[in-house]
Coordinates of C-alpha atoms in Angstrom, one line a residue:
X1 CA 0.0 0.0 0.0
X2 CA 3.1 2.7 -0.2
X3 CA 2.1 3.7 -3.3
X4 CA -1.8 4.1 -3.3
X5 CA -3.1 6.5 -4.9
X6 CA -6.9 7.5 -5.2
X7 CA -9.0 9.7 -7.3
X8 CA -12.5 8.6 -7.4
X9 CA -16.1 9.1 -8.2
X10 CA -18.8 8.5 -6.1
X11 CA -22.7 8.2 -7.6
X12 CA -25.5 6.9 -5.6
X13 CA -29.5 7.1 -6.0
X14 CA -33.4 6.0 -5.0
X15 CA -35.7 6.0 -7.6
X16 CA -39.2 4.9 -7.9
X17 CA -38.5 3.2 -11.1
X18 CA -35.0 1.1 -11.8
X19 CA -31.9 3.1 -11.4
X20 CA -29.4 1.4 -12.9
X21 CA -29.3 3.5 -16.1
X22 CA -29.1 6.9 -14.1
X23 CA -25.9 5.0 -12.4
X24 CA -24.4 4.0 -15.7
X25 CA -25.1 8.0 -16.6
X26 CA -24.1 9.1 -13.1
X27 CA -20.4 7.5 -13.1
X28 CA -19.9 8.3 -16.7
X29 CA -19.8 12.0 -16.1
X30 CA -17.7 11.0 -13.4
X31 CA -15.5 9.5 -15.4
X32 CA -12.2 12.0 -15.8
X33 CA -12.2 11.6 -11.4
X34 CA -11.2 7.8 -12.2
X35 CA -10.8 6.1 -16.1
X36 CA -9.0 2.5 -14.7
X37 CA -11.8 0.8 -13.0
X38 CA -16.2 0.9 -12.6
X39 CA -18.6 -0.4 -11.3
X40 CA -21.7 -0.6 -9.7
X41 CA -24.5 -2.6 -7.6
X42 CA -28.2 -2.3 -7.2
X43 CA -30.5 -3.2 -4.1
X44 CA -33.7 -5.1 -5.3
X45 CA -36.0 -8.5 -4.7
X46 CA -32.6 -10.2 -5.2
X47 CA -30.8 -8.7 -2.6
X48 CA -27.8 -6.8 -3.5
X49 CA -26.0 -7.3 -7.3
X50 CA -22.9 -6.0 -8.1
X51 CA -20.8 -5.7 -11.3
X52 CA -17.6 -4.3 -11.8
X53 CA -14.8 -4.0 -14.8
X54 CA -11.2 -2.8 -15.9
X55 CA -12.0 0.2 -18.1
X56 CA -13.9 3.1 -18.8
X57 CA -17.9 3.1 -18.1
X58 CA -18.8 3.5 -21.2
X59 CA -16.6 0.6 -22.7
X60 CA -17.0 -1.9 -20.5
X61 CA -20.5 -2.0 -19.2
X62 CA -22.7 -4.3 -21.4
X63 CA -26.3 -4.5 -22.2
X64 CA -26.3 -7.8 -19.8
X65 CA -24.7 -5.8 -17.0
X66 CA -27.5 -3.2 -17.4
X67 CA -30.1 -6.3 -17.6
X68 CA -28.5 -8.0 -14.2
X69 CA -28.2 -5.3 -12.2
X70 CA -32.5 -4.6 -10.9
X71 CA -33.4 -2.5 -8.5
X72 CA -34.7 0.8 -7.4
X73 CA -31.7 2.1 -5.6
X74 CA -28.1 1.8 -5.9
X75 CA -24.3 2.9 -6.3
X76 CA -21.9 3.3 -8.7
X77 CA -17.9 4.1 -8.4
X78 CA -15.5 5.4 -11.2
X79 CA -11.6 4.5 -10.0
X80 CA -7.4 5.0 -11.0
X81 CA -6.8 2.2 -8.2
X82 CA -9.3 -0.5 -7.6
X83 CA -12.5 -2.1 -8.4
X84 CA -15.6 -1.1 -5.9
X85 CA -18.3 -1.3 -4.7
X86 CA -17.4 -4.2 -2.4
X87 CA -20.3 -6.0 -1.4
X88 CA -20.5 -7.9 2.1
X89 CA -22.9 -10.2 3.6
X90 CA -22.8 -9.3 7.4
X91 CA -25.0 -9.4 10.6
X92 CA -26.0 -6.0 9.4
X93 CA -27.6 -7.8 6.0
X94 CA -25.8 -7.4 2.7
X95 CA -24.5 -4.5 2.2
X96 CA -22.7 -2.5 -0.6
X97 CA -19.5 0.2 0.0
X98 CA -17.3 2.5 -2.2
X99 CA -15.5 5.4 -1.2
X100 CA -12.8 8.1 -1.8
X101 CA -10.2 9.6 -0.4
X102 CA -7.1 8.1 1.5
X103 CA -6.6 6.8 4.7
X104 CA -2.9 7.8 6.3
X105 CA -2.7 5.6 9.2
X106 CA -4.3 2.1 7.2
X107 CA -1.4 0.2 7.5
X108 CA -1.7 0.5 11.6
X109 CA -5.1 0.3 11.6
X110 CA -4.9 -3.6 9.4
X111 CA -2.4 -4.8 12.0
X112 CA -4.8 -3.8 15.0
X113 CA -7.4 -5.7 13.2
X114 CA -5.6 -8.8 11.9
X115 CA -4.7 -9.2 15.6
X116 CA -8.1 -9.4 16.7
X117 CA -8.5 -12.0 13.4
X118 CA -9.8 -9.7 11.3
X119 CA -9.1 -11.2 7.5
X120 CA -8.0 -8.7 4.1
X121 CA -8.1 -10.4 0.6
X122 CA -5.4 -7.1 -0.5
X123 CA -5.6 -4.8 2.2
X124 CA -7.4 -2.0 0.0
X125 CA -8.7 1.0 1.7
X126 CA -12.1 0.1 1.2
X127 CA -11.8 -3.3 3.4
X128 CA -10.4 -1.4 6.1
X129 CA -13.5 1.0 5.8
X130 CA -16.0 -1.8 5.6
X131 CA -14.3 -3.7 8.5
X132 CA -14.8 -0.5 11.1
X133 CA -18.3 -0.6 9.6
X134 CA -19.7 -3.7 9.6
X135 CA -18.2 -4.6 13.3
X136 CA -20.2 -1.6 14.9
X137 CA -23.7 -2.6 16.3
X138 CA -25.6 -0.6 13.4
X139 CA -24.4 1.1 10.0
X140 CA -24.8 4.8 11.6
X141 CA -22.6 3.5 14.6
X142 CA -20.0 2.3 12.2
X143 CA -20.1 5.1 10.0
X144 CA -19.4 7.6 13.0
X145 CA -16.8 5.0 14.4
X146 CA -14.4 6.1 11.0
X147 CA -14.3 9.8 12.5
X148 CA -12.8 8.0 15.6
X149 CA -9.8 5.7 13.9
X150 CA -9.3 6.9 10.4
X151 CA -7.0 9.3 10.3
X152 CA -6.8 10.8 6.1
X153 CA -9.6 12.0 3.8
X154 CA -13.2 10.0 2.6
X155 CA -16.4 10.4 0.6
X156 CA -18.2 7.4 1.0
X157 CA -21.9 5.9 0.3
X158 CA -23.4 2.9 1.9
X159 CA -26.1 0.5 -0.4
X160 CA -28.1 -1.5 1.8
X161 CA -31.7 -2.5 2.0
X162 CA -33.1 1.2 3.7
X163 CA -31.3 3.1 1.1
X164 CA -28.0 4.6 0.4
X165 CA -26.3 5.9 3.5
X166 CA -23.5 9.2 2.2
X167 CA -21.2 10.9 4.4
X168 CA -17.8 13.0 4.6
X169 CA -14.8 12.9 6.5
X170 CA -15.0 15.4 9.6
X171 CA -13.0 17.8 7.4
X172 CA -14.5 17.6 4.1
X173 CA -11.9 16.8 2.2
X174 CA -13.3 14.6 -0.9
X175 CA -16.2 16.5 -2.2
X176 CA -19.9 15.0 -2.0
X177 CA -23.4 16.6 -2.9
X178 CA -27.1 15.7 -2.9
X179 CA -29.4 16.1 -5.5
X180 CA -33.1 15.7 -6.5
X181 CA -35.2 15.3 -9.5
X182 CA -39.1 13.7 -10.5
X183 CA -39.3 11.6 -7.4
X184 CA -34.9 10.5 -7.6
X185 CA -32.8 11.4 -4.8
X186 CA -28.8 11.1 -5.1
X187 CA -25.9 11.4 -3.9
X188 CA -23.0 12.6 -6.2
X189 CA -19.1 13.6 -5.9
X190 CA -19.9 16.2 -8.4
X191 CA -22.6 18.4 -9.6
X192 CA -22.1 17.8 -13.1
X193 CA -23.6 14.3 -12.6
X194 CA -26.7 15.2 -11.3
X195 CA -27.2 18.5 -13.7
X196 CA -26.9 16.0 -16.8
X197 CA -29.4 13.9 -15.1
X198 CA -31.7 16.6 -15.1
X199 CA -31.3 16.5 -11.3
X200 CA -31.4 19.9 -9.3
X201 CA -28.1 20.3 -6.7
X202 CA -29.8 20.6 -3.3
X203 CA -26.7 21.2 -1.2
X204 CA -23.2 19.5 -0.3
X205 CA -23.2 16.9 2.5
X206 CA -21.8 18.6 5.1
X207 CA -18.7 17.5 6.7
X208 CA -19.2 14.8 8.9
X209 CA -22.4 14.5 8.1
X210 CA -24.5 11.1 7.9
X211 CA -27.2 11.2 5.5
X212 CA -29.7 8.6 4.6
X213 CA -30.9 9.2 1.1
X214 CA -34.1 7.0 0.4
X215 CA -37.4 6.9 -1.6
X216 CA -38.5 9.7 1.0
X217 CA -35.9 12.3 0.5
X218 CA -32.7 13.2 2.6
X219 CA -32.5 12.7 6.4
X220 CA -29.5 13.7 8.5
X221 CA -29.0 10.4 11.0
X222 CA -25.8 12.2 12.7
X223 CA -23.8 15.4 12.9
X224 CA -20.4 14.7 13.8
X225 CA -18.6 17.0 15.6
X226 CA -16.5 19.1 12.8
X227 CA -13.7 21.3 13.9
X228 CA -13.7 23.0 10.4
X229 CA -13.8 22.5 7.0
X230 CA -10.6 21.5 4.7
X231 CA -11.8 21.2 1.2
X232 CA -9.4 20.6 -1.4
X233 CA -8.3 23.4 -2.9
X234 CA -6.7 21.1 -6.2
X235 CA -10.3 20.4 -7.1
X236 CA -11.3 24.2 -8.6
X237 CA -7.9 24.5 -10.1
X238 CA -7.8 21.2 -11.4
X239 CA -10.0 17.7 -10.6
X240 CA -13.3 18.5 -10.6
X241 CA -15.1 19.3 -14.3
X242 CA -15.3 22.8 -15.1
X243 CA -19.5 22.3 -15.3
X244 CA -19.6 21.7 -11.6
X245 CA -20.4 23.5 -8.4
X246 CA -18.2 22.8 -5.5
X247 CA -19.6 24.3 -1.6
X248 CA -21.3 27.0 -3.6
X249 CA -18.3 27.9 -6.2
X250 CA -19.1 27.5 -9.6
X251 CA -15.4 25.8 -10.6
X252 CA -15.7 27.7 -14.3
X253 CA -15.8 31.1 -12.5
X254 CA -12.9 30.2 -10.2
X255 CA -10.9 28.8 -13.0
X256 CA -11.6 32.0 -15.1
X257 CA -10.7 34.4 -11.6
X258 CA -7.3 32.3 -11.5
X259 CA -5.7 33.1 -14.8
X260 CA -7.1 36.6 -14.3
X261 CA -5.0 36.7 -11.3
X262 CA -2.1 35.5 -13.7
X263 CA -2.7 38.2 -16.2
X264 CA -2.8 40.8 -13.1
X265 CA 0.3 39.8 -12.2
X266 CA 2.1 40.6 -15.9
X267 CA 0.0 43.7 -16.2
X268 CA 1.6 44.6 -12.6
X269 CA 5.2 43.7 -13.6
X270 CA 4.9 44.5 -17.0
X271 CA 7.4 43.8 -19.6
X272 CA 5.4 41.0 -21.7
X273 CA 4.3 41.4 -24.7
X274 CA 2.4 38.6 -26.6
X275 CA 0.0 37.5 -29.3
X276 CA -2.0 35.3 -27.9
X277 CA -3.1 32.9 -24.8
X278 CA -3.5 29.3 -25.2
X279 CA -4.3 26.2 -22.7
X280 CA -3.0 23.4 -21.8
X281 CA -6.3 21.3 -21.9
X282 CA -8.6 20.6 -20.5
X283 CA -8.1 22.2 -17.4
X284 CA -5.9 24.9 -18.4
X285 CA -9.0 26.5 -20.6
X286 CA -10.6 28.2 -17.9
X287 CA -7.7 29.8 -16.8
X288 CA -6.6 30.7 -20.1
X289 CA -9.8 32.3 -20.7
X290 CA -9.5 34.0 -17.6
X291 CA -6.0 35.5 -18.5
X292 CA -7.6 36.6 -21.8
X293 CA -10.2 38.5 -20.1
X294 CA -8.1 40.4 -18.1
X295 CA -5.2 40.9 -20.0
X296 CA -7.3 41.5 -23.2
X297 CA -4.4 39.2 -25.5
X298 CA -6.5 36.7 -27.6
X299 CA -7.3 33.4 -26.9
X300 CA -6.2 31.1 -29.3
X301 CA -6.0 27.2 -29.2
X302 CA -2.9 25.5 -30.1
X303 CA -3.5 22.3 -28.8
X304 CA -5.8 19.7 -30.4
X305 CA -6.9 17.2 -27.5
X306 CA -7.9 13.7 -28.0
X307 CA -11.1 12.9 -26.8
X308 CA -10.2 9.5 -26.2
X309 CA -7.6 10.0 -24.5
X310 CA -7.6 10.1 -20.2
X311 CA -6.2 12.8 -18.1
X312 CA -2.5 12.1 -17.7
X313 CA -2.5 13.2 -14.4
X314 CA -4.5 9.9 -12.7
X315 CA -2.6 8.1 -14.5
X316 CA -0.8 5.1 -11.6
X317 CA 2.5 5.3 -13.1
X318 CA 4.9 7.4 -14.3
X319 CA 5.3 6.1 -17.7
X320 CA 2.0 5.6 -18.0
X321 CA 1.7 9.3 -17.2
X322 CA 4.2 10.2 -19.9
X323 CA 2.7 7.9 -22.4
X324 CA -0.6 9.7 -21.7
X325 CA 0.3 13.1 -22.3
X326 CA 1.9 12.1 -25.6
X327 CA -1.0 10.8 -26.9
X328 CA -3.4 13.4 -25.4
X329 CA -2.3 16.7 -27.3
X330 CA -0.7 17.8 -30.9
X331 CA 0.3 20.9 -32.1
X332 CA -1.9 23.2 -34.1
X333 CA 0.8 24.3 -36.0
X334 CA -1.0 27.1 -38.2
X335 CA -1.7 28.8 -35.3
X336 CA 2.2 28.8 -33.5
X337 CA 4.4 29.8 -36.1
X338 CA 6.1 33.0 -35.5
X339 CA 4.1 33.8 -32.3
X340 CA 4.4 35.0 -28.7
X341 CA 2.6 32.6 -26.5
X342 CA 1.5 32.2 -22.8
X343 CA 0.5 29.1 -22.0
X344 CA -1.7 28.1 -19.4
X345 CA -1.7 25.3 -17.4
X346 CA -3.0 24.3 -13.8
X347 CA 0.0 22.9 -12.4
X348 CA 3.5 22.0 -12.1
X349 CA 3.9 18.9 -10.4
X350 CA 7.2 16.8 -11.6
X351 CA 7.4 19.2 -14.7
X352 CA 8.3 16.5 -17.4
X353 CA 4.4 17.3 -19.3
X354 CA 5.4 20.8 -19.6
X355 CA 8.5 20.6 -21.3
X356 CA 7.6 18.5 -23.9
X357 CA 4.4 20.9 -24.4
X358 CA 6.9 23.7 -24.9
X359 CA 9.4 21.9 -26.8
X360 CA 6.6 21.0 -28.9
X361 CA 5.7 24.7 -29.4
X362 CA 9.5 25.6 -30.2
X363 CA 9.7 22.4 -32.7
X364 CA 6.5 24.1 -34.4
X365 CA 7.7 27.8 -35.4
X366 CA 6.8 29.5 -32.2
X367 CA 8.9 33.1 -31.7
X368 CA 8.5 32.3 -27.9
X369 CA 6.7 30.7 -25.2
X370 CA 5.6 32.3 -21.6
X371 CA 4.3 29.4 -18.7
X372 CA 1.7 30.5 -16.7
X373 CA 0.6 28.2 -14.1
X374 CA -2.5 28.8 -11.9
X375 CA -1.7 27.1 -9.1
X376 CA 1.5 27.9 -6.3
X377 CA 4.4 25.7 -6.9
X378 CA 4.0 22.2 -5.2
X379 CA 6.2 21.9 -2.3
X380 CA 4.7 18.6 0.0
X381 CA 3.2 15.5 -0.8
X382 CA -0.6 15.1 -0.8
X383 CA -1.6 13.1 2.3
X384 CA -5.5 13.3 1.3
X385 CA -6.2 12.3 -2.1
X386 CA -4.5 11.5 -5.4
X387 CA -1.8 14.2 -5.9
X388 CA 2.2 13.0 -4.8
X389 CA 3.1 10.6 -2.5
X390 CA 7.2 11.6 -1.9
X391 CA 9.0 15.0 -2.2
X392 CA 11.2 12.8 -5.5
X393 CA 8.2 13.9 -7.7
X394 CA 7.6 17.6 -7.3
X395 CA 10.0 19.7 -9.6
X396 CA 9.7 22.9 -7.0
X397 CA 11.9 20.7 -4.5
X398 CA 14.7 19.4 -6.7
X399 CA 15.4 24.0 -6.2
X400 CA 14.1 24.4 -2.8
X401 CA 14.9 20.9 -0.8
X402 CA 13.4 22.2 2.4
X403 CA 11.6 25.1 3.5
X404 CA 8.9 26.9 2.0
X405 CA 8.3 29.8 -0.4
X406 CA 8.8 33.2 2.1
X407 CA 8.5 36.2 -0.4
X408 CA 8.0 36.9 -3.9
X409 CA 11.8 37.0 -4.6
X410 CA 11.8 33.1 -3.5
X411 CA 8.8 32.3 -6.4
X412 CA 10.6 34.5 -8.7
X413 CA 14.1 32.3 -8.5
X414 CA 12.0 29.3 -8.6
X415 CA 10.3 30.7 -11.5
X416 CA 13.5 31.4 -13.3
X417 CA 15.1 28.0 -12.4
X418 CA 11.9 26.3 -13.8
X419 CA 12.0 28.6 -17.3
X420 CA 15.0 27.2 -17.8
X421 CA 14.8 23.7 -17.3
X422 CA 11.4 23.5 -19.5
X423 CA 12.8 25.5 -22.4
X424 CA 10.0 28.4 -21.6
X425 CA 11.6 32.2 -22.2
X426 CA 9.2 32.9 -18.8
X427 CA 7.3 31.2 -16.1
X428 CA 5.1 32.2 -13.3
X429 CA 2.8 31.0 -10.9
X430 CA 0.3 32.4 -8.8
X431 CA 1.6 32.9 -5.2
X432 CA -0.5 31.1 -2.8
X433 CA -2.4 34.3 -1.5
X434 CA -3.5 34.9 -5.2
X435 CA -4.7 32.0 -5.7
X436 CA -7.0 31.6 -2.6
X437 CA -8.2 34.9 -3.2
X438 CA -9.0 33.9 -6.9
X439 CA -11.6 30.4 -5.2
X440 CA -12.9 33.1 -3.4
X441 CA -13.3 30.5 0.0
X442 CA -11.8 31.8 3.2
X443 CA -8.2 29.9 3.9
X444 CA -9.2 28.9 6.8
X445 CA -12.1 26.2 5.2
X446 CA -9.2 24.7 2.2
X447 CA -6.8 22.1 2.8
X448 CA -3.2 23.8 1.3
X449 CA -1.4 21.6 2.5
X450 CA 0.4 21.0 -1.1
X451 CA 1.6 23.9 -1.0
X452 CA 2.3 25.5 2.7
X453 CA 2.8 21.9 4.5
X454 CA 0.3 22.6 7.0
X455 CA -2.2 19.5 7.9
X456 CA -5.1 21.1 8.7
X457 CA -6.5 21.3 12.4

């Protein structure tokens, strides 16, 4: 388990017909959260059924799966690491669990529990989960039980035979929302699921929150005590889909208020001169669009993406990572030669993407190439989520070993050390105040621990 990593999407739902297409629908525009594993299972006269695949919803799901899987309410999971839901018969009846997130002390926690002969088939996160569960004297006792021994980040949901159970971490961590729509309740990691369900968002599940979402509606079982909110500040600038709304902040707008603090910035310092703005896609375009409104320098792709292609970020591996981002962009080469370019991009984590996106640019006539990057440099490991696991991978460290960022003259050597080792004539980022003023949530609710190494309280 050094090396898990999770990014995942969460769908569940109760319907007063059969759900199992709105959870095919559901996970499939959950899809860029997770593109190596699905699945999902159903609650109906036959108990609990369950399917789940290597691959992408849409490829791997059959007609038969869609046939098997009856019933009125159920989950679904989209996954870079594992295959959920798990399903477990139990002296709380059968039962269905997927979640997302990460849990930092699992390793301690399986020893506790193979010592009191407690059994793992891999040791996922998931069986640890569903072990504190099922063990408790009720499903809401369990559920409140993880607040007491995982330490780390979840979103989880809960199939059984009263209806899906959804909750969050204490902290909020891993995002999670309710929605409603012609007699369907759900639960959904992302707006965008329910909107294209013709769903209306209701609210985000609180954090540590236990809801019960059944034929009747929403009911709160348990408020956990929640010392205060550390949503992930990663998923405006880059996981979620730019068609959501995260705690009330429409990620499109905070995308666009980003790379207008970007183009702030150069209009501040001046010296720049360019002809156009481009992305890095997909989730450089709202920032680029953002720069282009504030800076008033056209927008201009240069990129063409590959729809079929997944986001070379969640990718497990390294190479696989690499292999990705070669096949996920080529060069629009009418619209480079000769010109001055600021590229926008969301991040800078181990910096090998980037440099081949401005090499590319170089190889393809262009006078010059500027790096703008919305979020500040990456200087810890990410504890809650998918992100890093080891200071090895992010490029900020191999100029700054220890410490942190402590003025703008600090971003502005790394900025210059980073130009240079990509090929870019210019790079910037936003500094970290920026950048939180830009998602327009108070610091004190976000989790920036990528970036200032503080674990949030």
């Amino acid at each position: 388990m050094k090396n898990f990593q999770e990014n995942c999407g969460l769908f569940g739902i109760c319907s007063p017909d059969a759900c199992v297409q709105d959870i095919y629908q559901g996970i499939d525009f959950l899809q860029h959260r997770g593109q190596q594993y699905c699945g999902m299972a159903t609650y109906g006269d036959e108990g609990i059924l369950q399917v789940t695949h290597y691959g992408k919803v849409a490829n791997t799901m059959t007609d038969t799966d869609i046939a098997y899987l009856k019933g009125r309410s159920g989950i679904g999971h989209v996954s870079l690491k594992e295959r959920q839901p798990v399903m477990w018969r139990s002296k709380l009846g059968e039962v269905a669990l997927a979640f997302s997130g990460n849990i930092i002390n699992a390793k301690a926690l399986m020893q506790e529990m193979m010592a009191r002969g407690m059994v793992f088939y891999k040791g996922y996160h998931i069986e640890i989960i569903s072990m504190i569960i099922l063990n408790a004297g009720d499903l809401v006792s369990g559920i409140a039980a993880l607040a007491e021994k995982v330490k780390g980040a979840y979103s989880l949901v809960v199939l059984s035979q009263e209806g899906v159970y959804a909750t969050r971490d204490v902290s909020g961590f891993r995002p999670l929302c309710l929605g409603r729509g012609e007699g369907r309740f759900a639960v959904s990691s992302e707006s965008r699921a329910l909107h294209n369900l013709d769903m209306e968002l209701v609210r985000d599940v609180r954090p540590g929150e236990i809801v019960l979402v059944s034929p009747n509606g929403f009911k709160t079982l348990k408020q956990l005590p929640a010392p205060r909110p550390a949503y992930c500040a990663f998923e405006w600038a880059y996981t979620a889909s730019i068609d959501s709304i995260l705690e009330g902040v429409y990620v499109q707008e905070a995308r666009n208020r980003i790379g207008a603090k970007l183009a702030q910035r150069d209009l501040d310092e001046g010296g720049l001169t360019a002809d156009i703005v481009a992305p890095v896609p997909m989730s450089g375009i709202g920032h680029a669009i953002g720069y282009h409104i504030q800076s008033s320098v056209p927008y201009q792709e240069v990129f063409l993406y590959n729809r079929y292609a997944d986001r070379s970020y969640t990718q497990s591996t390294q190479m696989a990572r690499e292999q990705m981002a070669k096949r996920k962009l080529s060069v629009l080469r009418y619209a480079v030669k000769g010109k001055r370019i600021i590229l926008c991009d969301d991040s800078i984590v181990r910096g090998t993407q980037i440099l081949h996106k401005v090499k590319d640019l170089k190889q393809a006539g262009a006078r010059e190439v500027h790096v703008r990057v919305a979020c500040p440099p990456l200087m810890y490991p990410c504890d809650f989520g998918i992100s890093t696991r080891s200071y090895d991978e992010l490029a900020a460290r191999k100029y700054i070993p220890k410490g942190n960022i402590a003025c703008m003259d600090d971003l502005r050597a790394l900025e210059n050390w980073v130009a240079e080792n990509i090929g870019a004539d210019s790079v910037k980022y936003n500094s970290l105040d920026d950048f939180v003023a830009a998602l327009g949530i108070p610091e004190g609710e976000l989790c920036l621990k990528c970036w200032n190494g503080m674990h949030p309280e």
